[in-house]
mmCIF file of the C-alpha atoms, coordinates in Angstrom:
data_MODEL
# 
_entry.id   MODEL 
# 
loop_
_atom_site.group_PDB 
_atom_site.id 
_atom_site.type_symbol 
_atom_site.label_atom_id 
_atom_site.label_alt_id 
_atom_site.label_comp_id 
_atom_site.label_asym_id 
_atom_site.label_entity_id 
_atom_site.label_seq_id 
_atom_site.pdbx_PDB_ins_code 
_atom_site.Cartn_x 
_atom_site.Cartn_y 
_atom_site.Cartn_z 
_atom_site.occupancy 
_atom_site.B_iso_or_equiv 
_atom_site.pdbx_formal_charge 
_atom_site.auth_seq_id 
_atom_site.auth_comp_id 
_atom_site.auth_asym_id 
_atom_site.auth_atom_id 
_atom_site.pdbx_PDB_model_num 
ATOM 1   C CA . MET A 1 1   ? 0.000  0.000  0.000  1.00 0.00 ? 1   MET A CA 1 
ATOM 2   C CA . LYS A 1 2   ? 1.401  3.386  -0.994 1.00 0.00 ? 2   LYS A CA 1 
ATOM 3   C CA . CYS A 1 3   ? 0.865  6.398  1.296  1.00 0.00 ? 3   CYS A CA 1 
ATOM 4   C CA . ASN A 1 4   ? 1.079  9.937  0.006  1.00 0.00 ? 4   ASN A CA 1 
ATOM 5   C CA . LEU A 1 5   ? 2.566  11.842 2.984  1.00 0.00 ? 5   LEU A CA 1 
ATOM 6   C CA . LYS A 1 6   ? 2.357  15.244 1.331  1.00 0.00 ? 6   LYS A CA 1 
ATOM 7   C CA . THR A 1 7   ? -1.367 14.964 0.760  1.00 0.00 ? 7   THR A CA 1 
ATOM 8   C CA . THR A 1 8   ? -1.938 13.601 4.251  1.00 0.00 ? 8   THR A CA 1 
ATOM 9   C CA . TYR A 1 9   ? 0.053  16.428 5.922  1.00 0.00 ? 9   TYR A CA 1 
ATOM 10  C CA . THR A 1 10  ? -1.323 19.339 3.912  1.00 0.00 ? 10  THR A CA 1 
ATOM 11  C CA . ASN A 1 11  ? -4.884 18.257 4.404  1.00 0.00 ? 11  ASN A CA 1 
ATOM 12  C CA . ARG A 1 12  ? -4.493 18.717 8.173  1.00 0.00 ? 12  ARG A CA 1 
ATOM 13  C CA . LEU A 1 13  ? -4.213 22.508 7.921  1.00 0.00 ? 13  LEU A CA 1 
ATOM 14  C CA . PRO A 1 14  ? -6.779 24.740 6.252  1.00 0.00 ? 14  PRO A CA 1 
ATOM 15  C CA . SER A 1 15  ? -5.448 26.565 3.195  1.00 0.00 ? 15  SER A CA 1 
ATOM 16  C CA . ARG A 1 16  ? -5.913 30.014 4.740  1.00 0.00 ? 16  ARG A CA 1 
ATOM 17  C CA . ILE A 1 17  ? -3.576 29.091 7.648  1.00 0.00 ? 17  ILE A CA 1 
ATOM 18  C CA . ARG A 1 18  ? -0.993 27.674 5.225  1.00 0.00 ? 18  ARG A CA 1 
ATOM 19  C CA . ARG A 1 19  ? -1.128 30.910 3.214  1.00 0.00 ? 19  ARG A CA 1 
ATOM 20  C CA . ARG A 1 20  ? -0.662 33.047 6.348  1.00 0.00 ? 20  ARG A CA 1 
ATOM 21  C CA . VAL A 1 21  ? 2.298  30.961 7.529  1.00 0.00 ? 21  VAL A CA 1 
ATOM 22  C CA . ALA A 1 22  ? 3.877  31.155 4.071  1.00 0.00 ? 22  ALA A CA 1 
ATOM 23  C CA . MET A 1 23  ? 3.333  34.941 3.942  1.00 0.00 ? 23  MET A CA 1 
ATOM 24  C CA . GLY A 1 24  ? 4.835  35.317 7.421  1.00 0.00 ? 24  GLY A CA 1 
ATOM 25  C CA . ILE A 1 25  ? 7.926  33.351 6.419  1.00 0.00 ? 25  ILE A CA 1 
ATOM 26  C CA . LEU A 1 26  ? 8.280  35.379 3.213  1.00 0.00 ? 26  LEU A CA 1 
ATOM 27  C CA . LEU A 1 27  ? 7.890  38.647 5.133  1.00 0.00 ? 27  LEU A CA 1 
ATOM 28  C CA . ALA A 1 28  ? 10.505 37.600 7.691  1.00 0.00 ? 28  ALA A CA 1 
ATOM 29  C CA . PHE A 1 29  ? 12.864 36.554 4.908  1.00 0.00 ? 29  PHE A CA 1 
ATOM 30  C CA . PHE A 1 30  ? 12.325 39.847 3.069  1.00 0.00 ? 30  PHE A CA 1 
ATOM 31  C CA . VAL A 1 31  ? 12.867 41.993 6.178  1.00 0.00 ? 31  VAL A CA 1 
ATOM 32  C CA . ASN A 1 32  ? 16.025 40.075 7.123  1.00 0.00 ? 32  ASN A CA 1 
ATOM 33  C CA . THR A 1 33  ? 17.426 40.143 3.589  1.00 0.00 ? 33  THR A CA 1 
ATOM 34  C CA . VAL A 1 34  ? 16.606 43.703 2.563  1.00 0.00 ? 34  VAL A CA 1 
ATOM 35  C CA . LEU A 1 35  ? 16.774 45.553 5.864  1.00 0.00 ? 35  LEU A CA 1 
ATOM 36  C CA . GLY A 1 36  ? 19.354 43.300 7.512  1.00 0.00 ? 36  GLY A CA 1 
ATOM 37  C CA . PRO A 1 37  ? 19.474 42.299 11.162 1.00 0.00 ? 37  PRO A CA 1 
ATOM 38  C CA . VAL A 1 38  ? 18.186 45.084 13.396 1.00 0.00 ? 38  VAL A CA 1 
ATOM 39  C CA . THR A 1 39  ? 20.511 44.688 16.399 1.00 0.00 ? 39  THR A CA 1 
ATOM 40  C CA . PRO A 1 40  ? 23.904 45.116 14.684 1.00 0.00 ? 40  PRO A CA 1 
ATOM 41  C CA . ALA A 1 41  ? 22.711 48.259 12.923 1.00 0.00 ? 41  ALA A CA 1 
ATOM 42  C CA . PHE A 1 42  ? 21.902 49.873 16.256 1.00 0.00 ? 42  PHE A CA 1 
ATOM 43  C CA . ALA A 1 43  ? 25.144 48.628 17.797 1.00 0.00 ? 43  ALA A CA 1 
ATOM 44  C CA . GLN A 1 44  ? 27.203 50.151 14.983 1.00 0.00 ? 44  GLN A CA 1 
ATOM 45  C CA . ALA A 1 45  ? 25.286 53.428 14.859 1.00 0.00 ? 45  ALA A CA 1 
ATOM 46  C CA . ALA A 1 46  ? 27.523 55.020 17.526 1.00 0.00 ? 46  ALA A CA 1 
ATOM 47  C CA . LEU A 1 47  ? 30.754 54.221 15.647 1.00 0.00 ? 47  LEU A CA 1 
ATOM 48  C CA . PRO A 1 48  ? 32.105 56.775 13.174 1.00 0.00 ? 48  PRO A CA 1 
ATOM 49  C CA . LEU A 1 49  ? 32.434 55.836 9.519  1.00 0.00 ? 49  LEU A CA 1 
ATOM 50  C CA . PRO A 1 50  ? 35.867 54.490 8.492  1.00 0.00 ? 50  PRO A CA 1 
ATOM 51  C CA . THR A 1 51  ? 36.646 57.515 6.300  1.00 0.00 ? 51  THR A CA 1 
ATOM 52  C CA . SER A 1 52  ? 35.598 60.205 8.795  1.00 0.00 ? 52  SER A CA 1 
ATOM 53  C CA . MET A 1 53  ? 38.040 62.240 10.861 1.00 0.00 ? 53  MET A CA 1 
ATOM 54  C CA . VAL A 1 54  ? 37.738 61.904 14.644 1.00 0.00 ? 54  VAL A CA 1 
ATOM 55  C CA . THR A 1 55  ? 38.614 64.815 16.909 1.00 0.00 ? 55  THR A CA 1 
ATOM 56  C CA . LEU A 1 56  ? 39.601 64.962 20.553 1.00 0.00 ? 56  LEU A CA 1 
ATOM 57  C CA . SER A 1 57  ? 36.776 65.369 23.021 1.00 0.00 ? 57  SER A CA 1 
ATOM 58  C CA . PRO A 1 58  ? 36.839 67.272 26.322 1.00 0.00 ? 58  PRO A CA 1 
ATOM 59  C CA . GLY A 1 59  ? 37.714 65.430 29.536 1.00 0.00 ? 59  GLY A CA 1 
ATOM 60  C CA . TYR A 1 60  ? 34.963 63.212 30.881 1.00 0.00 ? 60  TYR A CA 1 
ATOM 61  C CA . SER A 1 61  ? 34.526 60.943 33.910 1.00 0.00 ? 61  SER A CA 1 
ATOM 62  C CA . PRO A 1 62  ? 32.347 57.976 32.902 1.00 0.00 ? 62  PRO A CA 1 
ATOM 63  C CA . THR A 1 63  ? 30.155 55.892 35.161 1.00 0.00 ? 63  THR A CA 1 
ATOM 64  C CA . LEU A 1 64  ? 32.488 53.620 37.168 1.00 0.00 ? 64  LEU A CA 1 
ATOM 65  C CA . ILE A 1 65  ? 32.330 50.830 39.697 1.00 0.00 ? 65  ILE A CA 1 
ATOM 66  C CA . LYS A 1 66  ? 34.129 52.402 42.676 1.00 0.00 ? 66  LYS A CA 1 
ATOM 67  C CA . GLY A 1 67  ? 33.894 49.444 45.012 1.00 0.00 ? 67  GLY A CA 1 
ATOM 68  C CA . MET A 1 68  ? 32.038 46.346 46.007 1.00 0.00 ? 68  MET A CA 1 
ATOM 69  C CA . ARG A 1 69  ? 30.993 44.429 49.070 1.00 0.00 ? 69  ARG A CA 1 
ATOM 70  C CA . VAL A 1 70  ? 31.405 40.651 49.212 1.00 0.00 ? 70  VAL A CA 1 
ATOM 71  C CA . TYR A 1 71  ? 29.404 38.653 51.735 1.00 0.00 ? 71  TYR A CA 1 
ATOM 72  C CA . PRO A 1 72  ? 31.515 35.955 53.468 1.00 0.00 ? 72  PRO A CA 1 
ATOM 73  C CA . ASP A 1 73  ? 28.460 33.753 54.115 1.00 0.00 ? 73  ASP A CA 1 
ATOM 74  C CA . ASN A 1 74  ? 27.469 33.948 50.418 1.00 0.00 ? 74  ASN A CA 1 
ATOM 75  C CA . PRO A 1 75  ? 30.553 34.524 48.225 1.00 0.00 ? 75  PRO A CA 1 
ATOM 76  C CA . LEU A 1 76  ? 28.460 34.778 45.046 1.00 0.00 ? 76  LEU A CA 1 
ATOM 77  C CA . ARG A 1 77  ? 26.563 37.808 46.362 1.00 0.00 ? 77  ARG A CA 1 
ATOM 78  C CA . PHE A 1 78  ? 27.982 41.256 45.570 1.00 0.00 ? 78  PHE A CA 1 
ATOM 79  C CA . ASP A 1 79  ? 26.883 44.806 46.265 1.00 0.00 ? 79  ASP A CA 1 
ATOM 80  C CA . PHE A 1 80  ? 28.469 47.272 43.868 1.00 0.00 ? 80  PHE A CA 1 
ATOM 81  C CA . ILE A 1 81  ? 29.186 50.921 44.592 1.00 0.00 ? 81  ILE A CA 1 
ATOM 82  C CA . VAL A 1 82  ? 28.704 52.777 41.321 1.00 0.00 ? 82  VAL A CA 1 
ATOM 83  C CA . ASP A 1 83  ? 29.688 56.412 40.723 1.00 0.00 ? 83  ASP A CA 1 
ATOM 84  C CA . PRO A 1 84  ? 27.699 58.134 37.941 1.00 0.00 ? 84  PRO A CA 1 
ATOM 85  C CA . GLY A 1 85  ? 30.676 60.378 37.098 1.00 0.00 ? 85  GLY A CA 1 
ATOM 86  C CA . ASP A 1 86  ? 29.896 63.169 34.627 1.00 0.00 ? 86  ASP A CA 1 
ATOM 87  C CA . SER A 1 87  ? 27.227 61.110 32.864 1.00 0.00 ? 87  SER A CA 1 
ATOM 88  C CA . GLY A 1 88  ? 24.315 62.634 34.753 1.00 0.00 ? 88  GLY A CA 1 
ATOM 89  C CA . LEU A 1 89  ? 22.453 59.342 34.352 1.00 0.00 ? 89  LEU A CA 1 
ATOM 90  C CA . GLN A 1 90  ? 19.497 58.748 36.643 1.00 0.00 ? 90  GLN A CA 1 
ATOM 91  C CA . GLY A 1 91  ? 16.731 56.225 37.050 1.00 0.00 ? 91  GLY A CA 1 
ATOM 92  C CA . GLN A 1 92  ? 16.495 53.432 34.497 1.00 0.00 ? 92  GLN A CA 1 
ATOM 93  C CA . ASP A 1 93  ? 19.389 54.769 32.396 1.00 0.00 ? 93  ASP A CA 1 
ATOM 94  C CA . PHE A 1 94  ? 21.699 54.651 35.423 1.00 0.00 ? 94  PHE A CA 1 
ATOM 95  C CA . GLU A 1 95  ? 20.450 51.143 36.266 1.00 0.00 ? 95  GLU A CA 1 
ATOM 96  C CA . ASP A 1 96  ? 21.163 49.971 32.692 1.00 0.00 ? 96  ASP A CA 1 
ATOM 97  C CA . GLU A 1 97  ? 24.684 51.437 32.702 1.00 0.00 ? 97  GLU A CA 1 
ATOM 98  C CA . SER A 1 98  ? 25.379 49.939 36.148 1.00 0.00 ? 98  SER A CA 1 
ATOM 99  C CA . SER A 1 99  ? 24.129 46.560 34.951 1.00 0.00 ? 99  SER A CA 1 
ATOM 100 C CA . LYS A 1 100 ? 26.454 46.750 31.938 1.00 0.00 ? 100 LYS A CA 1 
ATOM 101 C CA . LEU A 1 101 ? 29.428 47.487 34.207 1.00 0.00 ? 101 LEU A CA 1 
ATOM 102 C CA . MET A 1 102 ? 28.524 44.562 36.449 1.00 0.00 ? 102 MET A CA 1 
ATOM 103 C CA . LYS A 1 103 ? 28.378 42.295 33.384 1.00 0.00 ? 103 LYS A CA 1 
ATOM 104 C CA . TYR A 1 104 ? 31.860 43.560 32.444 1.00 0.00 ? 104 TYR A CA 1 
ATOM 105 C CA . PHE A 1 105 ? 33.071 42.612 35.918 1.00 0.00 ? 105 PHE A CA 1 
ATOM 106 C CA . LEU A 1 106 ? 31.540 39.151 35.725 1.00 0.00 ? 106 LEU A CA 1 
ATOM 107 C CA . SER A 1 107 ? 32.946 38.664 32.209 1.00 0.00 ? 107 SER A CA 1 
ATOM 108 C CA . SER A 1 108 ? 36.405 39.481 33.500 1.00 0.00 ? 108 SER A CA 1 
ATOM 109 C CA . LEU A 1 109 ? 35.965 36.786 36.158 1.00 0.00 ? 109 LEU A CA 1 
ATOM 110 C CA . THR A 1 110 ? 34.729 34.075 33.802 1.00 0.00 ? 110 THR A CA 1 
ATOM 111 C CA . VAL A 1 111 ? 36.892 34.643 30.703 1.00 0.00 ? 111 VAL A CA 1 
ATOM 112 C CA . PRO A 1 112 ? 40.522 33.549 31.218 1.00 0.00 ? 112 PRO A CA 1 
ATOM 113 C CA . GLU A 1 113 ? 42.919 36.490 31.616 1.00 0.00 ? 113 GLU A CA 1 
ATOM 114 C CA . LYS A 1 114 ? 44.936 35.404 28.578 1.00 0.00 ? 114 LYS A CA 1 
ATOM 115 C CA . ASP A 1 115 ? 41.757 35.845 26.453 1.00 0.00 ? 115 ASP A CA 1 
ATOM 116 C CA . LEU A 1 116 ? 40.890 39.413 27.560 1.00 0.00 ? 116 LEU A CA 1 
ATOM 117 C CA . TRP A 1 117 ? 42.190 41.214 24.472 1.00 0.00 ? 117 TRP A CA 1 
ATOM 118 C CA . VAL A 1 118 ? 41.053 42.578 21.114 1.00 0.00 ? 118 VAL A CA 1 
ATOM 119 C CA . ASN A 1 119 ? 43.125 43.315 18.031 1.00 0.00 ? 119 ASN A CA 1 
ATOM 120 C CA . LEU A 1 120 ? 41.995 45.183 14.940 1.00 0.00 ? 120 LEU A CA 1 
ATOM 121 C CA . SER A 1 121 ? 45.379 45.047 13.266 1.00 0.00 ? 121 SER A CA 1 
ATOM 122 C CA . PRO A 1 122 ? 45.154 44.754 9.473  1.00 0.00 ? 122 PRO A CA 1 
ATOM 123 C CA . TYR A 1 123 ? 48.283 42.577 9.625  1.00 0.00 ? 123 TYR A CA 1 
ATOM 124 C CA . GLU A 1 124 ? 46.672 39.923 11.854 1.00 0.00 ? 124 GLU A CA 1 
ATOM 125 C CA . LYS A 1 125 ? 43.194 39.360 10.428 1.00 0.00 ? 125 LYS A CA 1 
ATOM 126 C CA . ASP A 1 126 ? 43.014 35.904 12.018 1.00 0.00 ? 126 ASP A CA 1 
ATOM 127 C CA . ARG A 1 127 ? 43.593 37.337 15.545 1.00 0.00 ? 127 ARG A CA 1 
ATOM 128 C CA . ILE A 1 128 ? 40.739 39.774 16.168 1.00 0.00 ? 128 ILE A CA 1 
ATOM 129 C CA . ILE A 1 129 ? 39.143 38.467 19.390 1.00 0.00 ? 129 ILE A CA 1 
ATOM 130 C CA . PRO A 1 130 ? 39.167 35.103 21.211 1.00 0.00 ? 130 PRO A CA 1 
ATOM 131 C CA . ASP A 1 131 ? 35.941 33.116 20.737 1.00 0.00 ? 131 ASP A CA 1 
ATOM 132 C CA . ALA A 1 132 ? 34.901 33.094 24.414 1.00 0.00 ? 132 ALA A CA 1 
ATOM 133 C CA . PHE A 1 133 ? 35.492 36.836 24.813 1.00 0.00 ? 133 PHE A CA 1 
ATOM 134 C CA . GLY A 1 134 ? 33.756 37.602 21.517 1.00 0.00 ? 134 GLY A CA 1 
ATOM 135 C CA . LYS A 1 135 ? 30.499 36.246 22.924 1.00 0.00 ? 135 LYS A CA 1 
ATOM 136 C CA . THR A 1 136 ? 30.418 38.885 25.681 1.00 0.00 ? 136 THR A CA 1 
ATOM 137 C CA . GLU A 1 137 ? 29.136 42.443 25.618 1.00 0.00 ? 137 GLU A CA 1 
ATOM 138 C CA . MET A 1 138 ? 32.488 43.525 27.032 1.00 0.00 ? 138 MET A CA 1 
ATOM 139 C CA . GLY A 1 139 ? 34.335 41.995 24.069 1.00 0.00 ? 139 GLY A CA 1 
ATOM 140 C CA . ARG A 1 140 ? 32.044 43.706 21.580 1.00 0.00 ? 140 ARG A CA 1 
ATOM 141 C CA . ASP A 1 141 ? 32.443 47.063 23.312 1.00 0.00 ? 141 ASP A CA 1 
ATOM 142 C CA . MET A 1 142 ? 36.230 46.689 23.505 1.00 0.00 ? 142 MET A CA 1 
ATOM 143 C CA . LEU A 1 143 ? 36.316 46.065 19.745 1.00 0.00 ? 143 LEU A CA 1 
ATOM 144 C CA . GLY A 1 144 ? 34.359 49.292 19.270 1.00 0.00 ? 144 GLY A CA 1 
ATOM 145 C CA . GLN A 1 145 ? 36.778 51.179 21.516 1.00 0.00 ? 145 GLN A CA 1 
ATOM 146 C CA . ASP A 1 146 ? 39.788 49.746 19.671 1.00 0.00 ? 146 ASP A CA 1 
ATOM 147 C CA . TYR A 1 147 ? 38.226 50.864 16.392 1.00 0.00 ? 147 TYR A CA 1 
ATOM 148 C CA . ILE A 1 148 ? 37.708 54.413 17.707 1.00 0.00 ? 148 ILE A CA 1 
ATOM 149 C CA . LEU A 1 149 ? 41.236 54.513 19.176 1.00 0.00 ? 149 LEU A CA 1 
ATOM 150 C CA . LYS A 1 150 ? 42.776 53.520 15.847 1.00 0.00 ? 150 LYS A CA 1 
ATOM 151 C CA . GLN A 1 151 ? 40.605 56.018 13.988 1.00 0.00 ? 151 GLN A CA 1 
ATOM 152 C CA . LEU A 1 152 ? 41.536 58.788 16.447 1.00 0.00 ? 152 LEU A CA 1 
ATOM 153 C CA . SER A 1 153 ? 45.245 57.970 16.085 1.00 0.00 ? 153 SER A CA 1 
ATOM 154 C CA . ALA A 1 154 ? 44.963 58.068 12.302 1.00 0.00 ? 154 ALA A CA 1 
ATOM 155 C CA . SER A 1 155 ? 43.065 61.378 12.467 1.00 0.00 ? 155 SER A CA 1 
ATOM 156 C CA . LEU A 1 156 ? 45.671 62.945 14.751 1.00 0.00 ? 156 LEU A CA 1 
ATOM 157 C CA . ILE A 1 157 ? 48.632 62.009 12.552 1.00 0.00 ? 157 ILE A CA 1 
ATOM 158 C CA . TYR A 1 158 ? 46.862 62.893 9.302  1.00 0.00 ? 158 TYR A CA 1 
ATOM 159 C CA . PRO A 1 159 ? 49.575 64.859 7.433  1.00 0.00 ? 159 PRO A CA 1 
ATOM 160 C CA . GLU A 1 160 ? 47.285 67.747 6.473  1.00 0.00 ? 160 GLU A CA 1 
ATOM 161 C CA . SER A 1 161 ? 46.085 68.505 10.019 1.00 0.00 ? 161 SER A CA 1 
ATOM 162 C CA . GLU A 1 162 ? 47.990 70.867 12.323 1.00 0.00 ? 162 GLU A CA 1 
ATOM 163 C CA . ILE A 1 163 ? 48.955 68.136 14.798 1.00 0.00 ? 163 ILE A CA 1 
ATOM 164 C CA . GLY A 1 164 ? 49.766 65.754 11.931 1.00 0.00 ? 164 GLY A CA 1 
ATOM 165 C CA . LYS A 1 165 ? 52.098 68.248 10.271 1.00 0.00 ? 165 LYS A CA 1 
ATOM 166 C CA . SER A 1 166 ? 53.952 68.715 13.552 1.00 0.00 ? 166 SER A CA 1 
ATOM 167 C CA . PHE A 1 167 ? 54.141 64.955 14.136 1.00 0.00 ? 167 PHE A CA 1 
ATOM 168 C CA . TRP A 1 168 ? 55.479 64.172 10.663 1.00 0.00 ? 168 TRP A CA 1 
ATOM 169 C CA . ALA A 1 169 ? 57.987 67.027 10.825 1.00 0.00 ? 169 ALA A CA 1 
ATOM 170 C CA . MET A 1 170 ? 59.386 65.561 14.068 1.00 0.00 ? 170 MET A CA 1 
ATOM 171 C CA . ALA A 1 171 ? 59.304 62.028 12.642 1.00 0.00 ? 171 ALA A CA 1 
ATOM 172 C CA . TYR A 1 172 ? 61.219 63.079 9.515  1.00 0.00 ? 172 TYR A CA 1 
ATOM 173 C CA . GLN A 1 173 ? 63.703 65.052 11.616 1.00 0.00 ? 173 GLN A CA 1 
ATOM 174 C CA . LYS A 1 174 ? 64.356 62.010 13.858 1.00 0.00 ? 174 LYS A CA 1 
ATOM 175 C CA . ALA A 1 175 ? 64.725 59.766 10.805 1.00 0.00 ? 175 ALA A CA 1 
ATOM 176 C CA . TYR A 1 176 ? 67.154 62.243 9.212  1.00 0.00 ? 176 TYR A CA 1 
ATOM 177 C CA . GLU A 1 177 ? 69.279 62.334 12.382 1.00 0.00 ? 177 GLU A CA 1 
# 
């Protein structure tokens, strides 16, 4: 006896439900393909474009963990002392920033010390970030900071800027000597 599985399966669902499921899948595919994933776009929005010049910013004290209390009877319980610095954050925004700092702390405890590094060197494309550290928010944010640091350095030594002209004049003078 021959059984037609396709006919048996499709007859279980009404055609209007099958059409809605198919349209939902097509819509999800279209949104993901055309618009791209939503989260990385927001994560990259704060980073400057690769070709833009970055300037120095005024001094700033960020939100910092200033201390913590460890309970001897429960060593996995911590109370953190967080200083808002110059951020002026309050309420939910301050809670979110404090939570992010606490996650950084816990990441630094769980990821081996030898794996707490990032490297955006164009000469070592196979050594950007260790796998375990790359899965953390701290690793992602450190990559962003390394990107900005390299872009700031390149902007400062740009030969047509005032600081760049001074830098290259000194560099050429040292090389000549």
